[in-house]
Coordinates of C-alpha atoms and ligand atoms in Angstrom, one line a residue:
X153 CA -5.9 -4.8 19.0
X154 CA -6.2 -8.1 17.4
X155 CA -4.2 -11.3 18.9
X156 CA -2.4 -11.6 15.5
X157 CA -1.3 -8.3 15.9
X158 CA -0.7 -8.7 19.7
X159 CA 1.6 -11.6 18.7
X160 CA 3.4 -10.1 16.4
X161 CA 3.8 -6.5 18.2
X162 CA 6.7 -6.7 20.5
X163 CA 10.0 -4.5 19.2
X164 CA 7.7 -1.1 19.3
X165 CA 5.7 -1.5 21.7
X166 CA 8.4 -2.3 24.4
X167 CA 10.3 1.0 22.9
X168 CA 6.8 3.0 22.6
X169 CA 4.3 2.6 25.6
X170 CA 3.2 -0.1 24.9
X171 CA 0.0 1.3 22.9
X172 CA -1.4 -0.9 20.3
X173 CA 0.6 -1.6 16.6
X174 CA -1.1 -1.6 13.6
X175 CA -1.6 -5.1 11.9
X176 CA -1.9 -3.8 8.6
X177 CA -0.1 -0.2 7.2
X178 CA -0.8 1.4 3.8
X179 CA 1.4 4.3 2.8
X180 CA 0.6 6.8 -0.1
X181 CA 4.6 7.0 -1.4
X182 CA 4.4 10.8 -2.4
X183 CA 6.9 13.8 -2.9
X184 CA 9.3 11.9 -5.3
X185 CA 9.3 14.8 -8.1
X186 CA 9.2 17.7 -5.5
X187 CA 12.5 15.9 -3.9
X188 CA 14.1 16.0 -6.9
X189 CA 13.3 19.2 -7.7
X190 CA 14.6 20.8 -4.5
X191 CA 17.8 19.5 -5.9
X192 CA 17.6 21.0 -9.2
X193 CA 17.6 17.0 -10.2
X194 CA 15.0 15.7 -12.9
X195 CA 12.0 14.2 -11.1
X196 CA 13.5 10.3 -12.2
X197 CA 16.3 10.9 -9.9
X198 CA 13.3 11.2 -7.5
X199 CA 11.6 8.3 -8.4
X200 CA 15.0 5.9 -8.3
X201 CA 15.7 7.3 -4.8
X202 CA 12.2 6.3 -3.8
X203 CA 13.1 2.6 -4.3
X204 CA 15.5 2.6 -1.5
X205 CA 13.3 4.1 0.8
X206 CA 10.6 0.9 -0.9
X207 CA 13.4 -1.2 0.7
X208 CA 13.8 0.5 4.0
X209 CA 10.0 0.6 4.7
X210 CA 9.5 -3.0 3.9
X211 CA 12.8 -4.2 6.0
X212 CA 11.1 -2.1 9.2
X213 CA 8.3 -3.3 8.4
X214 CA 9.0 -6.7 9.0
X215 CA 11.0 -5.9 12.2
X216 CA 8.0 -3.6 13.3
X217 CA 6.4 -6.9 13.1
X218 CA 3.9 -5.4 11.2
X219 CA 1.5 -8.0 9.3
X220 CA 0.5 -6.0 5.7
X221 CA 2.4 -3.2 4.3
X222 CA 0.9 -2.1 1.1
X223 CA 2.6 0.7 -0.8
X224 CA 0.8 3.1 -3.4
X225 CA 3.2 2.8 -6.1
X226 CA 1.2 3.8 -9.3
X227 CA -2.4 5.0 -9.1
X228 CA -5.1 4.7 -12.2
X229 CA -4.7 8.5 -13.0
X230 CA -0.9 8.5 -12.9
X231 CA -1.2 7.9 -17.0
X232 CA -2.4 11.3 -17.1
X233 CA 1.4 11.9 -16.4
X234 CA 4.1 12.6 -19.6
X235 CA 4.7 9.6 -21.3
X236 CA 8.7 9.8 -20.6
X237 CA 7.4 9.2 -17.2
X238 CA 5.3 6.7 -17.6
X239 CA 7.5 4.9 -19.0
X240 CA 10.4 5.5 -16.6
X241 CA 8.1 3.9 -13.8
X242 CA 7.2 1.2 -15.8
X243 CA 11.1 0.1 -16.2
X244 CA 11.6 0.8 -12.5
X245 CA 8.7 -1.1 -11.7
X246 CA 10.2 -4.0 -13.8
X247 CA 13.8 -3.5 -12.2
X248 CA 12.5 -3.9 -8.7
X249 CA 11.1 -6.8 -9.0
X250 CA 13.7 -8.7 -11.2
X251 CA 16.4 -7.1 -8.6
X252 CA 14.5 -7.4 -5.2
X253 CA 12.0 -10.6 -5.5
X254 CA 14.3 -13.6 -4.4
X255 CA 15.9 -11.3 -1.7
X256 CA 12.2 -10.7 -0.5
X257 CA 11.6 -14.6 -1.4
X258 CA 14.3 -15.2 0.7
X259 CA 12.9 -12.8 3.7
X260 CA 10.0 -15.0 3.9
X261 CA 7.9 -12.2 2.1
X262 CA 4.7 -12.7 0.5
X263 CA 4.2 -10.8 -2.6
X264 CA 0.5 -9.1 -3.7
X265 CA -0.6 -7.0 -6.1
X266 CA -3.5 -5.1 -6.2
X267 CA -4.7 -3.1 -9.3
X268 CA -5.9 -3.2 -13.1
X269 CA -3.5 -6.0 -14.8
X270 CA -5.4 -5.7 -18.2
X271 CA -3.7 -2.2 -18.5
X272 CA -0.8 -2.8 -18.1
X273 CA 2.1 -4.5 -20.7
X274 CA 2.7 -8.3 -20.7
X275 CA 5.8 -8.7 -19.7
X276 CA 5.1 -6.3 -16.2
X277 CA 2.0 -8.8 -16.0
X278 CA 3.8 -11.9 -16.1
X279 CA 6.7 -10.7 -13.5
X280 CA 3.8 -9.6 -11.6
X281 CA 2.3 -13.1 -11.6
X282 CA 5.4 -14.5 -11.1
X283 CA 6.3 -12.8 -7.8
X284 CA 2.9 -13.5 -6.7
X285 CA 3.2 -17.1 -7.3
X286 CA 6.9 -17.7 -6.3
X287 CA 6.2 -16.5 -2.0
X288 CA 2.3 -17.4 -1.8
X289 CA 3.0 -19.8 0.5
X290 CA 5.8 -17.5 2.9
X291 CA 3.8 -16.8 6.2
X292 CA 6.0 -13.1 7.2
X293 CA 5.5 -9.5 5.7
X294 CA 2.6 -9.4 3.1
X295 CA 3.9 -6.7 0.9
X296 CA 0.9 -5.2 -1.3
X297 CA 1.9 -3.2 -3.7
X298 CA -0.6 -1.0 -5.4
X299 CA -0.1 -0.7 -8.9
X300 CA -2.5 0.9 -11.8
X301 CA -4.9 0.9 -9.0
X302 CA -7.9 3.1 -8.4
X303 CA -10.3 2.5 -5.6
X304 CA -13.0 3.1 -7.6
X305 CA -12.1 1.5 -10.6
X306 CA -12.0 -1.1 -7.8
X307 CA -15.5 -0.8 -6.5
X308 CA -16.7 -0.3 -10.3
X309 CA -15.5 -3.9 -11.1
X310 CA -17.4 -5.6 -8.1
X311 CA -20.4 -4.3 -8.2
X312 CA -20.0 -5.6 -12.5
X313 CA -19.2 -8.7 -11.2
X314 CA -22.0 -8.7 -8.7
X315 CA -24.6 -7.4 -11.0
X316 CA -23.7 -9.9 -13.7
X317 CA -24.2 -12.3 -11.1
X318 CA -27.5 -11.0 -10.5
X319 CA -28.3 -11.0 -14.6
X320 CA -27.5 -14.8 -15.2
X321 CA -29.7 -15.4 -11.7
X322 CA -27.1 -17.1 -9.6
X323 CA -27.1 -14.1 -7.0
X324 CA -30.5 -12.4 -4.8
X325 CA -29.5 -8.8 -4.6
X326 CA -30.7 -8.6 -1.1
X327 CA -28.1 -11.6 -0.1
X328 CA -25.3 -8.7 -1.1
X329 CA -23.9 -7.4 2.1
X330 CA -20.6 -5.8 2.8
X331 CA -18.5 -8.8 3.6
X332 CA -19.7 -9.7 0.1
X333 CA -18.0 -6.7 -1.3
X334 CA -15.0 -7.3 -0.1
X335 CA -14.8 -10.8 -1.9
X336 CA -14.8 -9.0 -4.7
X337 CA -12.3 -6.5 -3.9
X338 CA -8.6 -7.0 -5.1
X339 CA -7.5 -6.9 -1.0
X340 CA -10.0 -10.4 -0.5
X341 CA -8.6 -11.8 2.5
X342 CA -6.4 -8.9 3.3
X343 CA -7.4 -6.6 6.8
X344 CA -8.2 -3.2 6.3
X345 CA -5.0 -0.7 6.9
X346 CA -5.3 0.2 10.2
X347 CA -3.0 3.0 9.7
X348 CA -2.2 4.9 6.1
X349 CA 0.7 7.3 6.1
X350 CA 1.3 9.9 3.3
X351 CA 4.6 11.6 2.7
X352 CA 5.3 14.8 1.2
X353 CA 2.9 16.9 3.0
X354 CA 0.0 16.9 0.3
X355 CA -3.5 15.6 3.2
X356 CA -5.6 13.9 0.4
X357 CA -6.6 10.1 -0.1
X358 CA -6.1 10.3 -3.9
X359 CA -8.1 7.1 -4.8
X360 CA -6.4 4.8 -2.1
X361 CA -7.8 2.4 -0.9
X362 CA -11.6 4.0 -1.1
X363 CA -13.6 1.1 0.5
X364 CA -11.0 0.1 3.1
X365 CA -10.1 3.3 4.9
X366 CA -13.8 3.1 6.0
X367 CA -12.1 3.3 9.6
X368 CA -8.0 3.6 9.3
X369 CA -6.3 6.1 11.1
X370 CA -4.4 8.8 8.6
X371 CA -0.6 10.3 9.4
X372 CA 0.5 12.9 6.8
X373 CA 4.4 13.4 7.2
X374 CA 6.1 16.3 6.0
X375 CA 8.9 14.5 4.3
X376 CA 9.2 13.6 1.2
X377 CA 9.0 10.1 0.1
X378 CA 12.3 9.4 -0.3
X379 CA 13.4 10.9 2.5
X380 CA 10.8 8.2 4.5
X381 CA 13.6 6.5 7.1
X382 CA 13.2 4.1 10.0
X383 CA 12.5 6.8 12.4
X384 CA 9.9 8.4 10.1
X385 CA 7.8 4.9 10.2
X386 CA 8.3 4.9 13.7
X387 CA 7.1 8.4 14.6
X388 CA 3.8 7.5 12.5
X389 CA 3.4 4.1 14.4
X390 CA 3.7 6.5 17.5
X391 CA 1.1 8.7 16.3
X392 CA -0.7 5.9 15.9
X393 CA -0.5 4.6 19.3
X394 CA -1.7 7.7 20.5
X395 CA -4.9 7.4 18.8
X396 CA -8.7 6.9 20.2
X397 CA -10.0 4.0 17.7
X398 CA -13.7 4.3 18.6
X399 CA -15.7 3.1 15.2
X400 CA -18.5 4.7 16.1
X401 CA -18.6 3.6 19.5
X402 CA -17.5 4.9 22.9
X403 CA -13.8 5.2 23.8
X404 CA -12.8 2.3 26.2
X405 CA -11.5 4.6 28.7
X406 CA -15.3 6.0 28.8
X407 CA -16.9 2.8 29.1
Ligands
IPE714 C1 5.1 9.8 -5.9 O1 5.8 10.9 -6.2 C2 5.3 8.7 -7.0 C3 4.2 8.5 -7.8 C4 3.0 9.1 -7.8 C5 4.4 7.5 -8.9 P1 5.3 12.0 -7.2 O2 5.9 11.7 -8.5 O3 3.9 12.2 -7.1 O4 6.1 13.3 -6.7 P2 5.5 14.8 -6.5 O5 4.2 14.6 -5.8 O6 5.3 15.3 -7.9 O7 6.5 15.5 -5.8
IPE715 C1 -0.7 9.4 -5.4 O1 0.2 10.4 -5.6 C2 -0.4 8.1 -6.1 C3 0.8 7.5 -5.7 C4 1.5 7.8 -4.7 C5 1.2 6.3 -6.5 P1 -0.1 11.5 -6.7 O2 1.0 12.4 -6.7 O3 -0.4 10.8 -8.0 O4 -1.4 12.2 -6.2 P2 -2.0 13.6 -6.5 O5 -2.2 13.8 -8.0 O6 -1.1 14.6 -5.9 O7 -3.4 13.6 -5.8
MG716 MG1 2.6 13.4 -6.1

């Protein structure tokens, strides 16, 4: 475990056994539709309830200590969906951060957003920027929220950026290494999750995060995502503690 994460560790791990928090948590928010379903409810009743459980995850976050949350909240394929729902996450996206960004402001959060802007409307861009800009400087929770994002799209758009470098002669192709990818990703400067946690029972990455799960440690929960509560989180942090993180190495209990 890292010392920043070692610092900032202490309310789990003195519940837990003391086994190692994650610095940085991604979570696939999944199961909204099938939630609402199960109570004969359209599937934007699903999607509004999943906003509470945004708030809940971020607020035990922060007590968790945990560094980075980032929350999959609207992936590049998720146009493919009807248009009335498009649209409905669009507004809600809007409404969460007009609603929640001085509260988070306030909670010394520090906003980032990862994903396509060109795509997307220019009013959702501007709030976007905005919330980026009003807590860059707030040093607690970095709360990443994934939006229009594709991890390949996202890899597709470095290695155009890199290979235009290469065209106008300012780069040497065999200077390109993998910390130089990550410059060019949209998570420069972010760790990579150590753990990512999917709801709703469905065990696929669904273009997350492609280049950055290299090593993380998966938990697929059985609950739908807006069902996620504080002892959900917790159970997955647990899960987490339990596991052997050897990156290709040996264990440290067999060295
Ligand atoms: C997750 O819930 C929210 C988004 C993908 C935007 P879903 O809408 O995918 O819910 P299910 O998987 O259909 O139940
Ligand atoms: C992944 O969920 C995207 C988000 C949670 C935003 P999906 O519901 O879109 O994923 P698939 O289609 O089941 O793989
Ligand atoms: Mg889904």
């Amino acid at each position: 475990m890292s010392g920043e994460a070692q610092r900032s560790a202490p309310i789990l791990a003195r519940e837990t056994t003391g086994e190692g928090m994650p610095t940085h948590v991604a979570i696939i928010m999944d199961g909204n539709g099938r939630w609402a379903a199960q109570r004969g409810l359209p599937r934007f009743e699903g999607h509004r309830k999943g906003i509470e459980a945004i708030r809940r995850a971020v607020r035990t976050a922060s007590e968790f200590g945990i560094n980075y949350l980032t929350v999959y909240s609207f992936s590049a394929e998720n146009w493919r969906r009807p248009a009335d729902e498009v649209s409905f996450l669009m507004g809600l996206l809007k409404r969460f951060v007009r609603h929640d960004l001085a509260e988070l402001h306030s909670n010394n959060v520090r906003v980032r957003i990862i994903g396509e802007r060109e795509g997307l409307a220019s009013d959702i861009r501007l709030l976007l920027d905005e919330a980026e800009q009003l807590t860059r400087a707030n040093t607690g929770l970095t709360l990443i929220i994934a939006f229009n994002y594709g991890g390949r799209q996202e890899i597709t758009s470095a290695v155009r950026a890199l290979a235009q470098k290469v065209k106008e002669g300012t780069l040497d192709p065999s200077s390109i290494d993998m910390g130089m990818i990550g410059e060019y990703l949209d998570t420069k400067g972010i760790p990579d999750p150590d753990l990512v946690i999917r709801t709703s029972g469905e065990q696929r990455v669904s273009n997350f995060l492609t280049w950055q799960t290299a090593y993380s440690e998966f938990v697929f929960l059985p609950v739908f995502w807006p069902d996620f509560d504080e002892t959900s989180f917790k159970n997955a942090i647990e899960e987490y503690g339990r596991r052997d993180r050897r990156f290709g190495g040996l264990s440290a209990k067999a060295c």
